[in-house]
CSV table of C-alpha atoms and ligand atoms in Angstrom, one decimal:
chain,number,residue,atom,x,y,z
G,1,MET,CA,20.5,-55.3,33.0
G,2,MET,CA,24.1,-55.3,31.7
G,3,THR,CA,25.3,-53.1,34.5
G,4,PHE,CA,23.6,-55.3,37.0
G,5,ALA,CA,25.1,-58.5,35.5
G,6,TRP,CA,28.5,-57.0,35.2
G,7,ASP,CA,28.7,-55.4,38.7
G,8,ASN,CA,27.7,-58.6,40.3
G,9,TYR,CA,30.2,-60.6,38.3
G,10,LYS,CA,32.8,-58.1,39.2
G,11,ARG,CA,31.9,-58.2,42.9
G,12,TYR,CA,31.7,-61.9,43.4
G,13,ALA,CA,33.5,-63.6,40.5
G,14,TRP,CA,36.1,-61.3,39.1
G,15,GLY,CA,38.6,-63.2,37.0
G,16,ASN,CA,36.5,-66.4,37.0
G,17,ASN,CA,34.7,-67.6,33.9
G,18,GLU,CA,31.1,-67.2,35.2
G,19,LEU,CA,29.3,-65.8,38.2
G,20,ARG,CA,27.3,-68.1,40.4
G,21,PRO,CA,24.7,-65.6,41.5
G,22,LEU,CA,23.0,-67.6,44.3
G,23,THR,CA,26.1,-68.6,46.1
G,24,ARG,CA,27.8,-65.4,45.2
G,25,ASN,CA,31.0,-66.9,43.9
G,26,GLY,CA,32.9,-67.7,40.7
G,27,HIS,CA,32.8,-70.7,38.4
G,28,LEU,CA,35.8,-71.8,36.4
G,29,GLY,CA,34.6,-75.0,34.8
G,30,ASN,CA,36.7,-77.0,32.4
G,31,MET,CA,35.7,-75.8,28.9
G,32,PHE,CA,38.4,-73.2,28.4
G,33,GLY,CA,41.5,-75.2,29.2
G,34,GLY,CA,42.5,-73.2,32.3
G,35,LEU,CA,41.8,-69.8,30.6
G,36,ARG,CA,40.1,-67.4,32.9
G,37,GLY,CA,37.8,-64.4,32.6
G,38,ALA,CA,35.4,-65.7,30.0
G,39,SER,CA,32.7,-63.3,31.1
G,40,ILE,CA,35.2,-60.4,30.8
G,41,VAL,CA,36.4,-61.3,27.3
G,42,ASP,CA,32.8,-62.1,26.2
G,43,SER,CA,31.7,-58.7,27.6
G,44,LEU,CA,34.3,-56.3,26.1
G,45,ASP,CA,32.4,-55.4,23.0
G,46,THR,CA,29.0,-55.3,24.7
G,47,LEU,CA,30.3,-52.8,27.3
G,48,TYR,CA,31.9,-50.8,24.5
G,49,ILE,CA,28.8,-50.7,22.3
G,50,MET,CA,26.6,-49.8,25.2
G,51,GLY,CA,29.0,-46.9,26.1
G,52,LEU,CA,29.8,-48.3,29.5
G,53,MET,CA,33.3,-46.9,29.3
G,54,GLU,CA,34.4,-47.2,32.8
G,55,GLU,CA,33.4,-50.9,32.8
G,56,TYR,CA,35.0,-51.4,29.4
G,57,GLU,CA,38.3,-49.9,30.7
G,58,GLU,CA,38.4,-52.2,33.7
G,59,ALA,CA,37.8,-55.2,31.4
G,60,LYS,CA,40.5,-54.1,29.1
G,61,GLU,CA,42.9,-53.6,32.0
G,62,TRP,CA,42.2,-57.1,33.2
G,63,VAL,CA,43.0,-58.5,29.7
G,64,GLN,CA,46.2,-56.5,29.7
G,65,ASN,CA,47.4,-57.6,33.1
G,66,ASN,CA,45.7,-60.9,33.9
G,67,LEU,CA,44.7,-62.8,30.8
G,68,ASP,CA,47.3,-65.5,30.9
G,69,LEU,CA,47.3,-67.6,27.7
G,70,ASN,CA,50.0,-69.9,29.0
G,71,SER,CA,47.6,-72.4,30.5
G,72,ASN,CA,48.1,-76.1,30.2
G,73,GLY,CA,44.6,-77.5,30.3
G,74,GLU,CA,42.2,-79.2,28.0
G,75,ALA,CA,40.0,-76.7,26.1
G,76,SER,CA,37.1,-77.0,23.7
G,77,LEU,CA,38.5,-75.6,20.5
G,78,PHE,CA,35.1,-74.4,19.5
G,79,GLU,CA,34.3,-72.6,22.8
G,80,VAL,CA,37.8,-70.9,23.0
G,81,ASN,CA,37.4,-69.8,19.4
G,82,ILE,CA,33.9,-68.3,19.6
G,83,ARG,CA,34.3,-66.7,23.0
G,84,TYR,CA,38.0,-65.8,23.4
G,85,VAL,CA,39.2,-65.4,19.8
G,86,GLY,CA,35.9,-63.9,18.7
G,87,GLY,CA,35.7,-61.6,21.7
G,88,LEU,CA,39.3,-60.3,21.4
G,89,LEU,CA,39.0,-59.8,17.6
G,90,SER,CA,35.8,-57.8,17.9
G,91,ALA,CA,37.3,-55.7,20.8
G,92,TYR,CA,40.2,-55.0,18.6
G,93,TYR,CA,38.2,-54.0,15.6
G,94,LEU,CA,35.9,-51.8,17.6
G,95,THR,CA,38.5,-50.0,19.7
G,96,GLY,CA,41.8,-50.4,17.8
G,97,ALA,CA,43.5,-51.2,21.1
G,98,GLU,CA,46.7,-53.1,20.3
G,99,ILE,CA,46.5,-55.3,23.4
G,100,PHE,CA,43.6,-57.2,21.9
G,101,LYS,CA,45.4,-57.9,18.7
G,102,GLN,CA,48.5,-59.1,20.5
G,103,LYS,CA,46.5,-61.4,22.7
G,104,VAL,CA,44.3,-62.8,19.9
G,105,MET,CA,47.3,-63.6,17.7
G,106,GLU,CA,49.1,-65.4,20.6
G,107,LEU,CA,45.9,-67.4,21.3
G,108,GLY,CA,45.3,-68.2,17.6
G,109,GLU,CA,48.8,-69.7,17.3
G,110,LYS,CA,48.0,-72.0,20.2
G,111,LEU,CA,45.0,-73.4,18.4
G,112,LEU,CA,46.8,-74.5,15.3
G,113,PRO,CA,48.1,-77.9,16.5
G,114,ALA,CA,44.4,-79.0,16.7
G,115,PHE,CA,44.5,-79.3,12.9
G,116,ASN,CA,47.3,-81.8,12.8
G,117,THR,CA,45.1,-84.8,12.0
G,118,PRO,CA,45.2,-87.1,8.9
G,119,THR,CA,42.5,-85.0,7.2
G,120,GLY,CA,43.1,-81.6,8.7
G,121,ILE,CA,39.7,-81.7,10.4
G,122,PRO,CA,40.4,-80.6,13.9
G,123,ARG,CA,39.5,-82.7,16.9
G,124,GLY,CA,37.2,-81.1,19.6
G,125,VAL,CA,39.6,-80.9,22.5
G,126,ILE,CA,43.1,-79.3,22.6
G,127,ASN,CA,45.6,-79.0,25.3
G,128,LEU,CA,46.6,-75.3,25.1
G,129,GLY,CA,50.1,-76.0,26.5
G,130,SER,CA,51.2,-79.1,24.7
G,131,GLY,CA,49.1,-78.8,21.6
G,132,THR,CA,47.9,-82.4,21.9
G,133,SER,CA,44.3,-82.9,20.7
G,134,TRP,CA,41.7,-85.5,20.9
G,135,SER,CA,38.0,-86.1,20.4
G,136,TRP,CA,35.2,-85.7,22.9
G,137,GLY,CA,34.6,-89.0,24.8
G,138,TRP,CA,30.9,-88.7,24.1
G,139,ALA,CA,31.4,-88.3,20.3
G,140,SER,CA,30.8,-91.6,18.5
G,141,ALA,CA,33.9,-93.4,17.2
G,142,GLY,CA,36.4,-90.5,17.8
G,143,SER,CA,34.5,-88.2,15.5
G,144,SER,CA,34.6,-84.4,15.3
G,145,ILE,CA,31.4,-82.3,15.5
G,146,LEU,CA,30.1,-80.4,12.5
G,147,ALA,CA,29.1,-77.3,14.5
G,148,GLU,CA,32.6,-77.3,16.1
G,149,PHE,CA,34.9,-77.7,13.1
G,150,GLY,CA,32.5,-75.7,11.0
G,151,THR,CA,32.5,-72.7,13.3
G,152,LEU,CA,36.0,-71.4,12.9
G,153,HIS,CA,35.9,-69.8,9.5
G,154,LEU,CA,35.1,-66.2,10.3
G,155,GLU,CA,37.6,-65.9,13.1
G,156,PHE,CA,40.4,-67.7,11.3
G,157,LEU,CA,40.0,-65.4,8.2
G,158,HIS,CA,40.4,-62.4,10.4
G,159,LEU,CA,43.4,-64.0,12.1
G,160,SER,CA,45.0,-64.1,8.7
G,161,GLN,CA,43.9,-60.6,7.9
G,162,LEU,CA,45.5,-59.3,11.1
G,163,SER,CA,48.7,-61.3,10.9
G,164,GLY,CA,49.3,-61.3,7.2
G,165,SER,CA,49.8,-65.0,7.5
G,166,PRO,CA,47.7,-67.2,5.2
G,167,LEU,CA,48.1,-70.2,7.5
G,168,PHE,CA,44.8,-69.6,9.4
G,169,THR,CA,42.8,-69.3,6.2
G,170,GLU,CA,44.4,-72.4,4.8
G,171,LYS,CA,43.3,-74.5,7.8
G,172,VAL,CA,39.7,-73.5,7.4
G,173,MET,CA,39.7,-73.6,3.7
G,174,ASN,CA,40.9,-77.2,3.9
G,175,ILE,CA,37.8,-78.1,6.1
G,176,ARG,CA,35.6,-76.4,3.5
G,177,LYS,CA,37.2,-78.3,0.7
G,178,LEU,CA,36.6,-81.7,2.4
G,179,LEU,CA,33.0,-80.9,3.2
G,180,ASN,CA,32.3,-79.7,-0.3
G,181,LYS,CA,33.8,-82.8,-1.9
G,182,ILE,CA,32.3,-85.5,0.4
G,183,GLU,CA,29.1,-87.2,-0.5
G,184,LYS,CA,26.1,-85.9,1.5
G,185,PRO,CA,23.0,-88.1,2.2
G,186,HIS,CA,20.1,-86.3,0.5
G,187,GLY,CA,22.3,-83.2,0.3
G,188,LEU,CA,22.4,-83.0,4.1
G,189,TYR,CA,25.5,-82.6,6.4
G,190,PRO,CA,25.5,-85.1,9.2
G,191,ASN,CA,26.8,-83.9,12.6
G,192,PHE,CA,29.6,-86.4,13.1
G,193,LEU,CA,32.7,-86.8,10.9
G,194,SER,CA,35.9,-88.8,11.4
G,195,PRO,CA,39.0,-86.6,11.4
G,196,VAL,CA,41.0,-89.7,10.4
G,197,SER,CA,39.0,-91.1,7.4
G,198,GLY,CA,37.1,-87.9,6.5
G,199,ASN,CA,33.8,-89.9,6.4
G,200,TRP,CA,30.6,-89.3,8.2
G,201,VAL,CA,30.2,-91.4,11.3
G,202,GLN,CA,26.5,-91.2,11.9
G,203,HIS,CA,23.6,-89.9,9.9
G,204,HIS,CA,22.2,-87.5,12.5
G,205,VAL,CA,21.3,-84.1,11.0
G,206,SER,CA,20.3,-81.0,13.0
G,207,ILE,CA,20.0,-77.3,12.6
G,208,GLY,CA,20.1,-77.2,16.4
G,209,GLY,CA,22.9,-78.4,18.7
G,210,LEU,CA,25.8,-80.2,16.9
G,211,GLY,CA,25.0,-78.7,13.5
G,212,ASP,CA,23.7,-75.2,14.0
G,213,SER,CA,26.5,-72.7,13.6
G,214,PHE,CA,28.1,-74.6,10.6
G,215,TYR,CA,25.2,-73.4,8.5
G,216,GLU,CA,25.4,-69.9,10.1
G,217,TYR,CA,29.1,-69.7,9.2
G,218,LEU,CA,28.4,-70.6,5.5
G,219,ILE,CA,26.1,-67.7,4.9
G,220,LYS,CA,28.2,-65.3,7.2
G,221,SER,CA,31.4,-66.3,5.3
G,222,TYR,CA,29.7,-65.2,2.2
G,223,LEU,CA,28.5,-61.9,3.7
G,224,MET,CA,31.8,-61.2,5.5
G,225,SER,CA,33.6,-61.6,2.1
G,226,ASP,CA,31.5,-58.7,0.7
G,227,LYS,CA,29.6,-61.4,-1.2
G,228,THR,CA,32.6,-62.6,-3.1
G,229,ASP,CA,32.9,-66.1,-1.5
G,230,GLN,CA,30.7,-67.8,-4.0
G,231,GLU,CA,31.7,-71.3,-2.8
G,232,ALA,CA,30.2,-70.5,0.6
G,233,GLN,CA,27.1,-69.0,-1.0
G,234,LYS,CA,26.6,-72.2,-3.1
G,235,MET,CA,27.1,-74.5,-0.1
G,236,TYR,CA,24.7,-72.5,2.0
G,237,TYR,CA,21.8,-72.4,-0.4
G,238,SER,CA,22.2,-76.1,-1.4
G,239,ALA,CA,22.2,-77.0,2.3
G,240,MET,CA,19.1,-74.9,2.8
G,241,GLU,CA,17.4,-76.6,-0.1
G,242,ALA,CA,18.1,-80.0,1.4
G,243,ILE,CA,17.0,-78.8,4.9
G,244,GLU,CA,13.7,-77.5,3.4
G,245,THR,CA,13.1,-80.7,1.5
G,246,ASN,CA,13.9,-83.1,4.4
G,247,LEU,CA,13.6,-81.3,7.7
G,248,VAL,CA,11.2,-78.3,7.5
G,249,GLN,CA,7.7,-79.3,8.7
G,250,LYS,CA,4.3,-77.7,9.5
G,251,SER,CA,2.5,-78.8,12.7
G,252,PRO,CA,-1.2,-79.6,12.7
G,253,GLY,CA,-1.7,-76.2,14.4
G,254,GLY,CA,0.1,-74.5,11.6
G,255,LEU,CA,3.5,-73.8,13.1
G,256,THR,CA,6.6,-74.2,10.9
G,257,TYR,CA,9.5,-76.0,12.5
G,258,VAL,CA,12.8,-77.6,11.6
G,259,ALA,CA,12.8,-81.3,12.8
G,260,GLU,CA,15.9,-83.4,13.3
G,261,TRP,CA,16.8,-86.2,11.0
G,262,ARG,CA,18.2,-89.6,12.0
G,263,GLY,CA,19.1,-91.7,9.0
G,264,GLY,CA,15.9,-90.7,7.2
G,265,ILE,CA,13.6,-90.8,10.3
G,266,LEU,CA,12.3,-87.5,11.6
G,267,ASP,CA,12.5,-86.5,15.2
G,268,HIS,CA,9.8,-83.9,15.6
G,269,LYS,CA,11.7,-81.7,18.0
G,270,MET,CA,13.3,-78.3,17.8
G,271,GLY,CA,16.0,-77.2,20.3
G,272,HIS,CA,16.2,-73.6,21.6
G,273,LEU,CA,19.6,-73.6,19.8
G,274,ALA,CA,17.8,-74.1,16.5
G,275,CYS,CA,15.9,-70.9,17.0
G,276,PHE,CA,18.9,-68.8,15.7
G,277,SER,CA,17.8,-70.1,12.2
G,278,GLY,CA,15.0,-67.5,11.9
G,279,GLY,CA,17.6,-64.8,11.8
G,280,MET,CA,20.0,-66.8,9.7
G,281,ILE,CA,17.5,-67.5,7.0
G,282,GLY,CA,16.4,-63.8,7.1
G,283,ILE,CA,19.9,-62.5,6.5
G,284,GLY,CA,20.4,-65.0,3.7
G,285,ALA,CA,17.1,-64.1,1.9
G,286,ASP,CA,18.7,-61.7,-0.6
G,287,ASP,CA,21.3,-63.8,-2.2
G,288,GLY,CA,19.6,-67.2,-2.9
G,289,PRO,CA,18.3,-68.5,-6.2
G,290,ALA,CA,16.3,-65.9,-8.3
G,291,GLY,CA,12.8,-65.4,-7.0
G,292,GLN,CA,13.4,-66.9,-3.6
G,293,ARG,CA,13.8,-63.7,-1.5
G,294,GLN,CA,10.2,-63.5,-0.3
G,295,HIS,CA,10.1,-67.2,0.3
G,296,TYR,CA,13.1,-67.1,2.6
G,297,LEU,CA,11.8,-64.0,4.4
G,298,ASP,CA,8.5,-65.8,5.0
G,299,LEU,CA,10.3,-68.9,6.2
G,300,ALA,CA,12.4,-66.9,8.6
G,301,ALA,CA,9.4,-65.1,9.9
G,302,GLU,CA,7.5,-68.4,10.4
G,303,ILE,CA,10.3,-70.0,12.3
G,304,THR,CA,10.8,-66.9,14.5
G,305,HIS,CA,7.0,-67.0,15.2
G,306,THR,CA,7.2,-70.7,16.2
G,307,CYS,CA,10.1,-69.9,18.6
G,308,HIS,CA,8.1,-67.0,20.1
G,309,GLU,CA,5.2,-69.5,20.6
G,310,SER,CA,7.6,-71.8,22.5
G,311,TYR,CA,8.0,-68.8,24.9
G,312,SER,CA,4.4,-67.7,25.0
G,313,ARG,CA,3.2,-71.2,25.9
G,314,SER,CA,5.1,-71.4,29.1
G,315,ALA,CA,4.2,-70.0,32.5
G,316,THR,CA,7.3,-67.8,32.7
G,317,LYS,CA,7.2,-66.6,29.1
G,318,LEU,CA,10.7,-68.0,28.6
G,319,GLY,CA,11.3,-70.9,26.2
G,320,PRO,CA,12.4,-74.5,27.1
G,321,GLU,CA,15.7,-76.0,25.9
G,322,ALA,CA,13.8,-78.2,23.4
G,323,PHE,CA,10.2,-78.3,22.3
G,324,ARG,CA,8.3,-81.0,20.4
G,325,PHE,CA,5.6,-81.4,17.8
G,326,ASP,CA,4.4,-85.0,18.5
G,327,ALA,CA,2.1,-86.8,20.8
G,328,GLY,CA,-0.2,-83.8,20.9
G,329,ALA,CA,2.6,-81.3,21.7
G,330,GLU,CA,2.9,-78.1,19.8
G,331,ALA,CA,6.0,-76.1,20.6
G,332,THR,CA,6.1,-77.3,24.2
G,333,ALA,CA,8.6,-79.5,26.1
G,334,THR,CA,7.2,-82.9,26.9
G,335,ARG,CA,10.2,-84.2,28.8
G,336,LEU,CA,11.2,-82.9,32.2
G,337,SER,CA,14.8,-82.8,31.1
G,338,ASP,CA,14.0,-80.3,28.3
G,339,ARG,CA,12.2,-77.7,30.4
G,340,TYR,CA,15.2,-75.6,31.5
G,341,TYR,CA,16.2,-72.1,30.2
G,342,ILE,CA,19.9,-71.1,30.7
G,343,LEU,CA,19.7,-67.5,29.5
G,344,ARG,CA,20.3,-68.5,25.9
G,345,PRO,CA,20.1,-65.8,23.2
G,346,GLU,CA,18.8,-67.6,20.0
G,347,VAL,CA,15.2,-66.5,20.1
G,348,ILE,CA,16.1,-62.9,20.8
G,349,GLU,CA,18.8,-63.1,18.2
G,350,SER,CA,16.2,-63.9,15.6
G,351,TYR,CA,13.9,-61.1,16.8
G,352,MET,CA,16.9,-58.7,16.3
G,353,TYR,CA,17.6,-59.8,12.8
G,354,MET,CA,13.9,-59.9,11.8
G,355,TRP,CA,13.4,-56.4,13.2
G,356,ARG,CA,16.4,-55.1,11.2
G,357,LEU,CA,15.0,-56.8,8.1
G,358,THR,CA,11.3,-55.9,8.3
G,359,HIS,CA,10.8,-53.3,11.0
G,360,ASP,CA,7.7,-55.1,12.0
G,361,PRO,CA,7.0,-53.8,15.6
G,362,LYS,CA,6.0,-57.2,16.8
G,363,TYR,CA,9.7,-58.1,17.1
G,364,ARG,CA,10.3,-55.3,19.5
G,365,GLU,CA,7.2,-56.3,21.4
G,366,TRP,CA,8.4,-59.9,21.6
G,367,GLY,CA,11.8,-58.7,22.7
G,368,TRP,CA,10.2,-56.6,25.5
G,369,GLU,CA,8.2,-59.6,26.7
G,370,ALA,CA,11.5,-61.5,27.0
G,371,VAL,CA,13.0,-58.6,29.0
G,372,GLU,CA,10.1,-58.6,31.4
G,373,ALA,CA,10.3,-62.4,31.8
G,374,LEU,CA,14.1,-62.2,32.4
G,375,GLU,CA,13.6,-59.5,35.0
G,376,LYS,CA,10.8,-61.3,36.7
G,377,HIS,CA,12.2,-64.9,36.7
G,378,CYS,CA,16.0,-64.8,36.1
G,379,ARG,CA,17.1,-61.7,38.1
G,380,VAL,CA,18.1,-62.6,41.6
G,381,ASP,CA,19.8,-60.5,44.2
G,382,ALA,CA,23.3,-60.9,42.9
G,383,GLY,CA,23.0,-61.3,39.1
G,384,PHE,CA,20.9,-63.3,36.6
G,385,SER,CA,20.4,-67.0,36.7
G,386,GLY,CA,19.0,-69.7,34.5
G,387,ILE,CA,15.9,-71.5,35.6
G,388,ARG,CA,15.1,-75.2,35.8
G,389,ASP,CA,11.6,-75.3,34.5
G,390,VAL,CA,10.0,-72.7,32.3
G,391,TYR,CA,6.5,-74.1,33.0
G,392,ALA,CA,6.7,-73.7,36.8
G,393,SER,CA,5.3,-70.5,38.1
G,394,THR,CA,7.5,-70.7,41.2
G,395,VAL,CA,10.9,-70.8,39.6
G,396,SER,CA,14.0,-72.8,40.7
G,397,HIS,CA,17.3,-71.1,39.7
G,398,ASP,CA,20.3,-73.0,38.4
G,399,ASN,CA,22.9,-70.6,40.0
G,400,MET,CA,24.7,-69.8,36.7
G,401,GLN,CA,25.1,-66.5,34.9
G,402,GLN,CA,26.4,-67.8,31.6
G,403,SER,CA,28.9,-65.6,29.8
G,404,PHE,CA,26.8,-65.7,26.6
G,405,PHE,CA,24.1,-63.8,28.5
G,406,LEU,CA,26.4,-60.8,28.5
G,407,SER,CA,27.9,-61.3,25.1
G,408,GLU,CA,24.8,-62.3,23.2
G,409,THR,CA,21.4,-62.1,24.9
G,410,LEU,CA,21.9,-58.6,26.3
G,411,LYS,CA,23.7,-57.4,23.2
G,412,TYR,CA,21.0,-58.6,20.8
G,413,LEU,CA,18.4,-57.0,23.1
G,414,TYR,CA,20.3,-53.7,23.0
G,415,LEU,CA,20.6,-53.8,19.2
G,416,LEU,CA,16.9,-54.7,18.9
G,417,PHE,CA,16.0,-51.4,20.6
G,418,SER,CA,18.7,-49.3,18.8
G,419,ASP,CA,18.8,-47.6,15.4
G,420,ASP,CA,19.9,-49.7,12.5
G,421,ASP,CA,23.1,-47.7,12.1
G,422,LEU,CA,24.6,-49.1,15.3
G,423,LEU,CA,26.7,-51.9,13.8
G,424,PRO,CA,24.9,-51.9,10.4
G,425,LEU,CA,24.5,-55.4,8.9
G,426,GLU,CA,26.2,-54.3,5.6
G,427,ASP,CA,29.4,-53.7,7.5
G,428,TRP,CA,29.5,-56.2,10.3
G,429,VAL,CA,28.9,-59.9,10.7
G,430,PHE,CA,28.3,-61.3,14.2
G,431,ASN,CA,30.2,-64.5,15.1
G,432,THR,CA,28.1,-67.2,16.7
G,433,GLU,CA,28.8,-65.7,20.2
G,434,ALA,CA,27.5,-62.3,18.9
G,435,HIS,CA,31.0,-60.7,18.5
G,436,PRO,CA,30.9,-58.3,15.6
G,437,LEU,CA,33.6,-58.8,12.9
G,438,PRO,CA,33.9,-56.3,10.0
G,439,VAL,CA,33.0,-57.3,6.5
G,440,ILE,CA,36.2,-57.4,4.5
G,441,HIS,CA,35.2,-55.0,1.7
G,442,LYS,CA,36.3,-55.5,-1.8
G,443,ARG,CA,37.9,-52.1,-1.9
G,444,CYS,CA,39.8,-53.2,1.2
G,445,LEU,CA,41.1,-56.3,-0.6
G,446,GLN,CA,42.2,-54.2,-3.5
G,447,GLU,CA,44.0,-51.8,-1.2
G,448,HIS,CA,45.5,-54.8,0.5
G,449,SER,CA,47.0,-56.2,-2.7
G,450,ALA,CA,48.2,-52.7,-3.6
G,451,THR,CA,50.0,-52.3,-0.3
G,452,GLN,CA,51.4,-55.8,-0.6
G,453,ASP,CA,52.9,-54.7,-4.0
G,454,HIS,CA,54.7,-52.1,-2.0
G,455,GLY,CA,56.2,-54.6,0.4
G,456,GLN,CA,53.7,-54.3,3.3
G,457,THR,CA,52.1,-57.3,4.8
G,458,ASN,CA,49.0,-56.4,6.6
G,459,LEU,CA,45.9,-54.2,6.3
G,460,GLU,CA,46.6,-51.5,8.8
W,501,DMJ,C1,26.7,-69.7,22.6
W,501,DMJ,O1,27.9,-70.0,23.1
W,501,DMJ,C2,26.7,-69.7,21.1
W,501,DMJ,O2,25.6,-69.0,20.6
W,501,DMJ,C3,26.8,-71.0,20.4
W,501,DMJ,O3,26.6,-71.0,19.0
W,501,DMJ,C4,25.6,-71.9,21.0
W,501,DMJ,N1,25.5,-71.9,22.4
W,501,DMJ,C5,25.6,-70.7,23.1
W,501,DMJ,C6,24.4,-69.9,23.4
W,501,DMJ,O4,23.3,-70.7,23.6
């Protein structure tokens, strides 16, 4: 599947951000501020892990000769960080090729002006040339989005590790400090925050879109620190407790789900994006309050089961963008506009983590069902495409092979069917785009301070 997706991207869309498999051309879009080759940068580590060395070499060569970081467009800070910074970092850590380090440091520097706000909370959009930044037009009252400014921590810590400069860490620790200090309604973190006043702008809480990877980066910051970052640990488990108290629900049919919260009123819907939380709660099971391990493992398994149900209950065996638990619905989309599937990874991501944690064969069976469904409904002559309605037995394709399909969906599937010693979870943490970053082991930190004592500045 990876070779097929890659070969078609290469043939019809090389250097563009994504492949349009029906029209057989490339798509650039406006998310990455004029940066190109998102599918290449997102694929580097997947190709390498899969042993597709020829393809990896051509990807690396493109980065070396063609990845131009001197663009002057408006980029999503979040998307550039998770795909480009994350992709280059993990390519560097896996292969040791200097070019990736060089590129990622250059790009990291370009993102720093986004933090020049009264609170240090970055705005969502940055011009990579001028450094000017602003908020998304659709975000209420010029606010910044929790899942965007809360999904920088892992990458920025590694930028500091690689450069020896504390600046990157300082920027994200400042975000952490503000979030830790600010009052939280019922212990919950709303999705919109003003970068000017540092106050919440709306009381909408979600573990799906707009909130999701903020929670993911709390527990992963703790794990990536070799379990030394106790502040992240504390924030994660308190957030989980509040989510369980206020958002976690059981449907009449016995399915556990995580609803959304709007100023105290529950919206009984779960987005596909929220399905990453099965895996997240699973990897966080070991380090919560005493006696909670089994509880978290059960919750993780229940949520993953619910997400699998959202797939099983469709004609294509792929899940919708959002499914509901009201008006008689149980894990199905009720609105036409929620019925699409754009090759997203989150459900498969949870299968992979739950497989690693439990070795229950059902997770591989569910993963295989997804493979068959992707092959049947999303494979077209020139690549893979999203579909517009998972409930229609004759599918209509959306003509887009998303870069996260190569970086996440296919990587998580590959890991699901690989041995546990391929990227062991004790040593690697996946960023939210599935780019593996190494755990910064305590012994490494000790060596680091020892080398610093001898006048050296970085870890190599
Ligand atoms: C990816 O870019 C990342 O997983 C992000 O956290 C959420 N959206 C897509 C995949 O669905």
